[in-house]
PDB file of C-alpha atoms in Angstrom:
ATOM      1  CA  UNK A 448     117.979  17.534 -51.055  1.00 59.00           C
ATOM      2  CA  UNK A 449     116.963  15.675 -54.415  1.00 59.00           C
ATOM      3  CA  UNK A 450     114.137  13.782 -55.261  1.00 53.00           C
ATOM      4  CA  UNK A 451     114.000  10.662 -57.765  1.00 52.00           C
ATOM      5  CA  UNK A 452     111.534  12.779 -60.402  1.00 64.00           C
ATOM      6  CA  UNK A 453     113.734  15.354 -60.843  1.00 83.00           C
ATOM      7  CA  UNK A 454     112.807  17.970 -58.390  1.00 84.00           C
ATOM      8  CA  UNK A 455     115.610  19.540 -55.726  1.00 91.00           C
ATOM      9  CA  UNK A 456     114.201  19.775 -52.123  1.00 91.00           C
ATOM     10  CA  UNK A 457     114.941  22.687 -50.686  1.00 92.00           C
ATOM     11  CA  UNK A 458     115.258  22.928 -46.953  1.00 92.00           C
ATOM     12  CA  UNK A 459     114.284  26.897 -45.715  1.00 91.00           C
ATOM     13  CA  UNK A 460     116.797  26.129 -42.217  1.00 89.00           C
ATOM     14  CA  UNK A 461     120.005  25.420 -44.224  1.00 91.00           C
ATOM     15  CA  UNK A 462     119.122  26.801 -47.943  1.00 92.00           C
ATOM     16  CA  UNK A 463     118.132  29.920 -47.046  1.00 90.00           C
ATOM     17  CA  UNK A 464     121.279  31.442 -49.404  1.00 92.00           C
ATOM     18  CA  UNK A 465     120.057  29.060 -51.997  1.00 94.00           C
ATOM     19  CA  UNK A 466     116.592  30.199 -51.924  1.00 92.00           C
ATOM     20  CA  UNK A 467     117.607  33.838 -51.743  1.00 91.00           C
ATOM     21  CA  UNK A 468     119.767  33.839 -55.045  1.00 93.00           C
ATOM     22  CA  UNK A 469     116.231  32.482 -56.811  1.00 91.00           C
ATOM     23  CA  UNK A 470     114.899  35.444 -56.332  1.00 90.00           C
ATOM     24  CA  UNK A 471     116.530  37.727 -58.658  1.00 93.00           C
ATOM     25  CA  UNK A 472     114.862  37.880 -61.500  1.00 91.00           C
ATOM     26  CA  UNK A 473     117.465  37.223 -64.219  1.00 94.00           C
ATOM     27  CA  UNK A 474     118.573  33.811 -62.531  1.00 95.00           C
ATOM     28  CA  UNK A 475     114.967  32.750 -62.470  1.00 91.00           C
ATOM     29  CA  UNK A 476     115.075  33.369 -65.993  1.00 92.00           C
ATOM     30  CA  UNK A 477     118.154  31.612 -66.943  1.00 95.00           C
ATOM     31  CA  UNK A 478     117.364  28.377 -65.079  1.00 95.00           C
ATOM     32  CA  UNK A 479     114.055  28.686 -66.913  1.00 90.00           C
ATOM     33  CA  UNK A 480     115.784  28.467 -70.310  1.00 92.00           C
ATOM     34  CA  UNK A 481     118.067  25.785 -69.869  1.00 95.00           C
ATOM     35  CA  UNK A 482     115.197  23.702 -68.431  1.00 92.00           C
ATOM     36  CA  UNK A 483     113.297  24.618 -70.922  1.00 86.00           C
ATOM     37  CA  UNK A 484     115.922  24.565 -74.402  1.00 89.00           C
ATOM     38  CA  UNK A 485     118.731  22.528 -72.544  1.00 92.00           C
ATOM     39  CA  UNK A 486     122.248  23.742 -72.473  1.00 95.00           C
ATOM     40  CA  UNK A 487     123.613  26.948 -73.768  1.00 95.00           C
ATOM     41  CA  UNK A 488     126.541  29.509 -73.224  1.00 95.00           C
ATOM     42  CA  UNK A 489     126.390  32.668 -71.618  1.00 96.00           C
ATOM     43  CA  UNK A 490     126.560  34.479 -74.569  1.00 95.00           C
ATOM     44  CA  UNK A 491     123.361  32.641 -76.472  1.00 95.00           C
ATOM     45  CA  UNK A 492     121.408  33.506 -72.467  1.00 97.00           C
ATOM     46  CA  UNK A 493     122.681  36.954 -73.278  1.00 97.00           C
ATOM     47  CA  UNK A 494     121.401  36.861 -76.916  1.00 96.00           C
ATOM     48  CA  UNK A 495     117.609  35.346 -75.594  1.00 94.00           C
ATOM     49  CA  UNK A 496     117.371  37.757 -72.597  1.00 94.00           C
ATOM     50  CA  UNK A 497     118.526  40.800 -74.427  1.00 95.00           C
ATOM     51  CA  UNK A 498     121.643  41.327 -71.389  1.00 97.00           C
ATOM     52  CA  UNK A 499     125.169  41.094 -71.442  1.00 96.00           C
ATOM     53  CA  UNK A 500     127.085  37.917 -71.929  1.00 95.00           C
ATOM     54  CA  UNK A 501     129.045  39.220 -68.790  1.00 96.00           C
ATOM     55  CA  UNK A 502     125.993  39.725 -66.662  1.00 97.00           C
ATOM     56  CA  UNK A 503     124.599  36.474 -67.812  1.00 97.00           C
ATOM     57  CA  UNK A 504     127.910  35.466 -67.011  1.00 96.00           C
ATOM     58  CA  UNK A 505     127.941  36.285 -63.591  1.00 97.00           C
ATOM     59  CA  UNK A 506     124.742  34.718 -62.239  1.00 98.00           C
ATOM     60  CA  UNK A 507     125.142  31.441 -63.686  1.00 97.00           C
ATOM     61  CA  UNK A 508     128.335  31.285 -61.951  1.00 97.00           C
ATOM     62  CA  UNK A 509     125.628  32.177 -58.894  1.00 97.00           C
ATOM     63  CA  UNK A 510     123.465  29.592 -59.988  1.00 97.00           C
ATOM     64  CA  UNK A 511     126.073  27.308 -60.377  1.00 97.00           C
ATOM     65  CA  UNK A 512     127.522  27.715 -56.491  1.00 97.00           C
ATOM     66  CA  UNK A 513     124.039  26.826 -55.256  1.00 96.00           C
ATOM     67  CA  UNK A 514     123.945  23.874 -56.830  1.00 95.00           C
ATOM     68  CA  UNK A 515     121.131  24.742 -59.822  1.00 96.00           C
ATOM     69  CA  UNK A 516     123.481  24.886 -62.508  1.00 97.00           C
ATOM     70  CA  UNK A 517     126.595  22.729 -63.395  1.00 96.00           C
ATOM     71  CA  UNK A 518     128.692  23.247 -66.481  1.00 94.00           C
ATOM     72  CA  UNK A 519     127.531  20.534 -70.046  1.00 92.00           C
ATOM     73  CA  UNK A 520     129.387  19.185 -71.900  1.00 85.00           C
ATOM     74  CA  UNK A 521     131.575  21.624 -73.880  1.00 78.00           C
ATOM     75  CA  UNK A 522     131.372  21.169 -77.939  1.00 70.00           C
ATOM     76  CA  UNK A 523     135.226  22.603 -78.356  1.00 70.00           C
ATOM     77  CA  UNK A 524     137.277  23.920 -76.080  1.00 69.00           C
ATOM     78  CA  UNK A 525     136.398  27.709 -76.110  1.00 75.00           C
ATOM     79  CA  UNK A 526     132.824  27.782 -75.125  1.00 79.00           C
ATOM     80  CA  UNK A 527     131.868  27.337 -71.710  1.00 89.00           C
ATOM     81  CA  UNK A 528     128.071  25.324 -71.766  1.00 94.00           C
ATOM     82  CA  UNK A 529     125.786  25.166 -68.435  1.00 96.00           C
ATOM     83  CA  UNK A 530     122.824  22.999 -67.807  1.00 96.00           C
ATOM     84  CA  UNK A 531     120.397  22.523 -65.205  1.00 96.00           C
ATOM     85  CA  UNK A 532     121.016  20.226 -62.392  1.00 95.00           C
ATOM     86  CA  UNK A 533     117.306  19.642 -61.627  1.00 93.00           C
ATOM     87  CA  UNK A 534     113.575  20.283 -63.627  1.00 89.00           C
ATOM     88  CA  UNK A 535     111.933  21.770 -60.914  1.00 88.00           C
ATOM     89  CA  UNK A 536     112.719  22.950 -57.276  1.00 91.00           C
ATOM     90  CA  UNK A 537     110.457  22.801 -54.574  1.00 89.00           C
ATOM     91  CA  UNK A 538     110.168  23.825 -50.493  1.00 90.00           C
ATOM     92  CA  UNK A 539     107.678  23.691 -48.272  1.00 90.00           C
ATOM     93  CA  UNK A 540     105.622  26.689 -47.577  1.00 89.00           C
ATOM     94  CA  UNK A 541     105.402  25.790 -44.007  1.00 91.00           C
ATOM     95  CA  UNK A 542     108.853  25.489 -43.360  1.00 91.00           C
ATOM     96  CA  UNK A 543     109.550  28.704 -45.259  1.00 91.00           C
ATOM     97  CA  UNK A 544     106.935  30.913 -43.413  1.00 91.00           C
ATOM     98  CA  UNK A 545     108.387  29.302 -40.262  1.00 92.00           C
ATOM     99  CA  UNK A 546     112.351  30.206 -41.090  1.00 91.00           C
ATOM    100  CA  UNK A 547     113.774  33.649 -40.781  1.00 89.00           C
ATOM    101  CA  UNK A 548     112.615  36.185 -43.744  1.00 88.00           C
ATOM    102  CA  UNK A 549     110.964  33.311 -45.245  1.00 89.00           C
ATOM    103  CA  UNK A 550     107.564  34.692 -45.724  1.00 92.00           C
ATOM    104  CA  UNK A 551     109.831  37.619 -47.853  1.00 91.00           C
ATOM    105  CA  UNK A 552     111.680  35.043 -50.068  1.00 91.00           C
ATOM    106  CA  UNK A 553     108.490  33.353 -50.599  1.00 90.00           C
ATOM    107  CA  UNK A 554     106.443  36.586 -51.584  1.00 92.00           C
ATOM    108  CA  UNK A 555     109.390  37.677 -54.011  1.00 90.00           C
ATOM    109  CA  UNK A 556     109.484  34.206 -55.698  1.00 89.00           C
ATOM    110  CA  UNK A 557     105.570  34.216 -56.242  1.00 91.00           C
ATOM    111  CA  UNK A 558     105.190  37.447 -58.241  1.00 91.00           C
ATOM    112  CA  UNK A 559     108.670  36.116 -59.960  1.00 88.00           C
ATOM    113  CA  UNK A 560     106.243  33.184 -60.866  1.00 88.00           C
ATOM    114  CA  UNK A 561     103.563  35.462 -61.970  1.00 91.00           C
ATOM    115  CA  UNK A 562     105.583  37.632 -63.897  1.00 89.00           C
ATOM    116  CA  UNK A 563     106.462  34.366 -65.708  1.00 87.00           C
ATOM    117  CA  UNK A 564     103.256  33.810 -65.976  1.00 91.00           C
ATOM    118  CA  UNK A 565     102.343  37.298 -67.943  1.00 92.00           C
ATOM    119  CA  UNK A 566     105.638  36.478 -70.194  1.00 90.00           C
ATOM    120  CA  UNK A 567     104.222  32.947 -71.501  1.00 91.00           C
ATOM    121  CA  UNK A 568     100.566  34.785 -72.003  1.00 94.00           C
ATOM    122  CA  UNK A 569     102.461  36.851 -74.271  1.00 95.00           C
ATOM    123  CA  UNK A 570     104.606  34.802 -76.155  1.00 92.00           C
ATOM    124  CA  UNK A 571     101.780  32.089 -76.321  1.00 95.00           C
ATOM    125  CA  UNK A 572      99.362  34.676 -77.680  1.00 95.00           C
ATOM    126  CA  UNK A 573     102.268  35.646 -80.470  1.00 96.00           C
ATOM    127  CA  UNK A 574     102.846  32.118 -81.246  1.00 95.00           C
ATOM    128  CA  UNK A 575      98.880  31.066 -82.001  1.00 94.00           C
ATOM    129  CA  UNK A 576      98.248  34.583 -84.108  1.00 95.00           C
ATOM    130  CA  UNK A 577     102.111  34.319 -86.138  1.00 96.00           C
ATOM    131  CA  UNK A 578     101.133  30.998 -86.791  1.00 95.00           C
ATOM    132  CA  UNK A 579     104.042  29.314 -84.829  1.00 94.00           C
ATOM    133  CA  UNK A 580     101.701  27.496 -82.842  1.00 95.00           C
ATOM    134  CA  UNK A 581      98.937  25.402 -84.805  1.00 94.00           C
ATOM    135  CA  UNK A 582      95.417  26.068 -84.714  1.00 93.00           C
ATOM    136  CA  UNK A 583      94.760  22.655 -82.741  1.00 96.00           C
ATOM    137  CA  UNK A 584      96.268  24.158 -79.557  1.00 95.00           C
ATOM    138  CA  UNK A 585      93.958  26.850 -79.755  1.00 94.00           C
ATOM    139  CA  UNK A 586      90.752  25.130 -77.806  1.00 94.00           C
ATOM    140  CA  UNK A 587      92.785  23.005 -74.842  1.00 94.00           C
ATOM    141  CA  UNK A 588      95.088  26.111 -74.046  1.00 95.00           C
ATOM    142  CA  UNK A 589      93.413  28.568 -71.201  1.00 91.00           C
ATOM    143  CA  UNK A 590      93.604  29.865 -67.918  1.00 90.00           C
ATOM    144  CA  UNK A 591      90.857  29.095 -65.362  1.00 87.00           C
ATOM    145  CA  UNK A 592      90.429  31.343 -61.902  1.00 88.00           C
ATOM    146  CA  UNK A 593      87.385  29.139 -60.714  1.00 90.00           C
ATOM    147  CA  UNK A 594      87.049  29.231 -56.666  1.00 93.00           C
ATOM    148  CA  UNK A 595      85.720  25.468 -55.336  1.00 95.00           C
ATOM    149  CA  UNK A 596      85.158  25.698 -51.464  1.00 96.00           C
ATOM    150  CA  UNK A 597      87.870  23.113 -50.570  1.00 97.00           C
ATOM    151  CA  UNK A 598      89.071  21.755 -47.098  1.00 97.00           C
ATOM    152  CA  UNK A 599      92.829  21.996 -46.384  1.00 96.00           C
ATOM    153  CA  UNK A 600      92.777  17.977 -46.732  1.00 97.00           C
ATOM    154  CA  UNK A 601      91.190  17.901 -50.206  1.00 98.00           C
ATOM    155  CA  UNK A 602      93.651  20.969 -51.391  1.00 96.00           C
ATOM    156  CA  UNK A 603      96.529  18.947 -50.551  1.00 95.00           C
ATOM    157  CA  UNK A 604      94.845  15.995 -52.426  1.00 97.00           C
ATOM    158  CA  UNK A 605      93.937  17.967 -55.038  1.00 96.00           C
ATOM    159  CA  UNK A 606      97.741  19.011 -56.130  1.00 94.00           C
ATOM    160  CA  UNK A 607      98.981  15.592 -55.737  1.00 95.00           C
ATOM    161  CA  UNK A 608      95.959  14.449 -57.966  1.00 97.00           C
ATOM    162  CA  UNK A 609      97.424  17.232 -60.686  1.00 95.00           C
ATOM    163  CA  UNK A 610     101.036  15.840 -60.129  1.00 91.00           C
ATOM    164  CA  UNK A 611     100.570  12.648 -61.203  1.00 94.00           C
ATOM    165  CA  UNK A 612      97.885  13.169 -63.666  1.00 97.00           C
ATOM    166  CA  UNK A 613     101.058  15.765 -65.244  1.00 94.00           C
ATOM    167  CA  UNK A 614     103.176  13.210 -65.185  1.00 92.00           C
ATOM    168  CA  UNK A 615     101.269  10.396 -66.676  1.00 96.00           C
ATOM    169  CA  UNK A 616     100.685  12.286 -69.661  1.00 97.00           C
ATOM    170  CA  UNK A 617     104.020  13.990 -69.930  1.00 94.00           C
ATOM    171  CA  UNK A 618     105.385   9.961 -70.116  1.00 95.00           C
ATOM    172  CA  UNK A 619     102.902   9.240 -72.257  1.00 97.00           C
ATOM    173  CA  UNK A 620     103.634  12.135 -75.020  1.00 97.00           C
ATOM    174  CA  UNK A 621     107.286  11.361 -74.572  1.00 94.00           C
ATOM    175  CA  UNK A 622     107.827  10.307 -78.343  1.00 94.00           C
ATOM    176  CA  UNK A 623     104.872  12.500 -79.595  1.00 97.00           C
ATOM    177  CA  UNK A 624     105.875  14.530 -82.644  1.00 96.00           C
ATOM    178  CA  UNK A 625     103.136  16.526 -81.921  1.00 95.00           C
ATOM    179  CA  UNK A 626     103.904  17.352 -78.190  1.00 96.00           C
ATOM    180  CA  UNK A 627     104.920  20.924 -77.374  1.00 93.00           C
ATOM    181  CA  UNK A 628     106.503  22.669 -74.492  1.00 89.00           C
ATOM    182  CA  UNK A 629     103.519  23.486 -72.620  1.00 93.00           C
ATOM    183  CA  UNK A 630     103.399  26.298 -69.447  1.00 90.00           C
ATOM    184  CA  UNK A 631     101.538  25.190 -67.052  1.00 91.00           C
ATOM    185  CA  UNK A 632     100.211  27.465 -63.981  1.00 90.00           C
ATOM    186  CA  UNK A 633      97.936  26.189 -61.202  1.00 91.00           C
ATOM    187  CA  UNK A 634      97.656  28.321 -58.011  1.00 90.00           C
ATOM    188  CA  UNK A 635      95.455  27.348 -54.878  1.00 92.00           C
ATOM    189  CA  UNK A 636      95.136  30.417 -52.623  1.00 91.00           C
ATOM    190  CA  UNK A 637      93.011  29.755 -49.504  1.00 94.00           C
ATOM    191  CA  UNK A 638      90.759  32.965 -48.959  1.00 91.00           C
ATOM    192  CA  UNK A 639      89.520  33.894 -45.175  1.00 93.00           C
ATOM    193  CA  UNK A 640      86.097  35.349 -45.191  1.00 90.00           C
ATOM    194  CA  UNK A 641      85.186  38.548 -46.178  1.00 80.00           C
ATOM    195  CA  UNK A 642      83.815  40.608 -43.504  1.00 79.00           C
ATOM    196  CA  UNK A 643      82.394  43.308 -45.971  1.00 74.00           C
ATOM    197  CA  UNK A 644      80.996  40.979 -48.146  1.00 62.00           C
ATOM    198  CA  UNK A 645      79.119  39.075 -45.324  1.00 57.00           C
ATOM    199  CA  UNK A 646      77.821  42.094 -43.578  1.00 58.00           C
ATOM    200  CA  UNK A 647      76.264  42.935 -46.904  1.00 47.00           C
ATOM    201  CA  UNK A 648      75.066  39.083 -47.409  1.00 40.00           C
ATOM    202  CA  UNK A 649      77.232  39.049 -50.609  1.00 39.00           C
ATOM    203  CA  UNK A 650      78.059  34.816 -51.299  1.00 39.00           C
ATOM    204  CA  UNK A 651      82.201  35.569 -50.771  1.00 36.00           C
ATOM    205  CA  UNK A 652      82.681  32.212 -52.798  1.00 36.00           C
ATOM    206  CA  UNK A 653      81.520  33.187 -55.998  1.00 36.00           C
ATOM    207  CA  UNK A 654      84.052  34.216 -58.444  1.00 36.00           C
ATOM    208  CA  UNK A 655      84.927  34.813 -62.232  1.00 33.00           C
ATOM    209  CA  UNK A 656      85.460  31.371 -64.193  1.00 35.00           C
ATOM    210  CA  UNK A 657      87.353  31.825 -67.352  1.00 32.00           C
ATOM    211  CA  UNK A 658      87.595  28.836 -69.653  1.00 30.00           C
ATOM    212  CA  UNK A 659      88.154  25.945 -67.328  1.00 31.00           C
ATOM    213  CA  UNK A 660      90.999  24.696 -70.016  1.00 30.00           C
ATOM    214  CA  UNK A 661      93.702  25.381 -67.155  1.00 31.00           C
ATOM    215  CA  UNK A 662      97.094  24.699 -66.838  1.00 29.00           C
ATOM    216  CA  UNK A 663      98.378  22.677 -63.512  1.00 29.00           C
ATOM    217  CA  UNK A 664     101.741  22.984 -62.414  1.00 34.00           C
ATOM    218  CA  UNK A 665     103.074  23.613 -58.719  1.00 34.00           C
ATOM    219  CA  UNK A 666     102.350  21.233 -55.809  1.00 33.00           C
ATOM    220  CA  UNK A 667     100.769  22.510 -52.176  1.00 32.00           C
ATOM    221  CA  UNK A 668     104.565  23.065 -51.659  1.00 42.00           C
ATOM    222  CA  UNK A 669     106.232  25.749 -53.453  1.00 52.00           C
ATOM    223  CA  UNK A 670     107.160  24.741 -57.186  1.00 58.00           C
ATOM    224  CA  UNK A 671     109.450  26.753 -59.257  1.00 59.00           C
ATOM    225  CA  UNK A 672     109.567  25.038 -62.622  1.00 55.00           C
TER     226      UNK A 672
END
């Protein structure tokens, strides 16, 4: 299923394939780069991901079956371009957990996410000190891991809050020299109580809060951007 801004649907009872095939790691990785840098051969994937032009090859042919990827427009007539069909593909978590090895798929394509997540800390980290990135990006970029107590209600409000705050400014900074490709995390992780904590008295809420310059991206359903 597709949505008007962009973002495939994804249904857990009949795209259970679909889903599956996200969660190897290299097609993750692929779709990531042509949403990212826009169309490209197999062999310029290959060159960026450091595989084979045959492996990279093979899984956007994957990609492509599921309905991610569809070929570009071709510049002459012996290269073969692909671009992504959608920016961002969603599911609901519900739906997922309720469908048959959902709960797996969904566990796999989290730490994908978080591996992703490790990558951009890296490359954004070689960027500021190479001097690739200008020293203006260096107070608004961050990563928060505060802990608000929050009631399933005001969770839900709070993504759809982020959503279209994210997309106001991304039309806004549309024709923005200045803009950059930002990577943007947000995760909101309900916690039960802590029975150790509260035998010992021990406030379970209180947590680390890094710089509260955060990065929001991935609705109360699952988001793979």
């Amino acid at each position: 299923m597709d949505s008007e801004d962009g973002r495939r649907v994804l249904d857990p009872a009949q795209d259970g394939a679909a889903l599956k095939a996200l969660t190897h790691p290299l097609r993750l990785t692929l779709l990531g780069l042509l949403r990212q840098h826009g169309p490209a051969t197999a062999s310029e994937l290959a060159a960026r991901t450091g595989e084979s032009s045959a492996s990279t090859s093979y899984h956007l042919r994957v990609l492509a079956k599921y309905a991610f990827v569809t070929e570009a427009e071709h510049r002459d007539s012996r290269e073969r371009r692909w671009k992504s069909v959608h920016d961002m593909t969603s599911w609901s978590n519900e739906a997922m957990r309720r469908s048959p090895g959902g709960s797996t798929i969904l566990s796999v394509l989290h730490r994908r996410q978080i591996e992703h997540l490790q990558r951009s800390l890296d490359r954004h980290e070689a960027d500021l000190e190479s001097g690739r990135l200008g020293q203006e990006w260096q107070e608004p970029s961050g990563v928060s891991d505060s802990m608000p107590r929050l009631t399933p209600e005001s969770l839900a409000e709070l993504w759809e809050v982020l959503r279209a705050k994210t997309d106001e400014l991304t039309a806004r900074d549309a024709g923005d020299p200045r803009a950059e490709q930002v990577v943007l995390f947000t995760a909101g992780l309900p916690l039960a109580p802590d029975p150790v904590a509260g035998q010992g008295g021990a406030d379970a809420s209180a947590g680390p809060d890094a710089t509260d310059a955060g990065a929001p991206d991935a609705p109360a359903a699952g988001d793979a951007s």
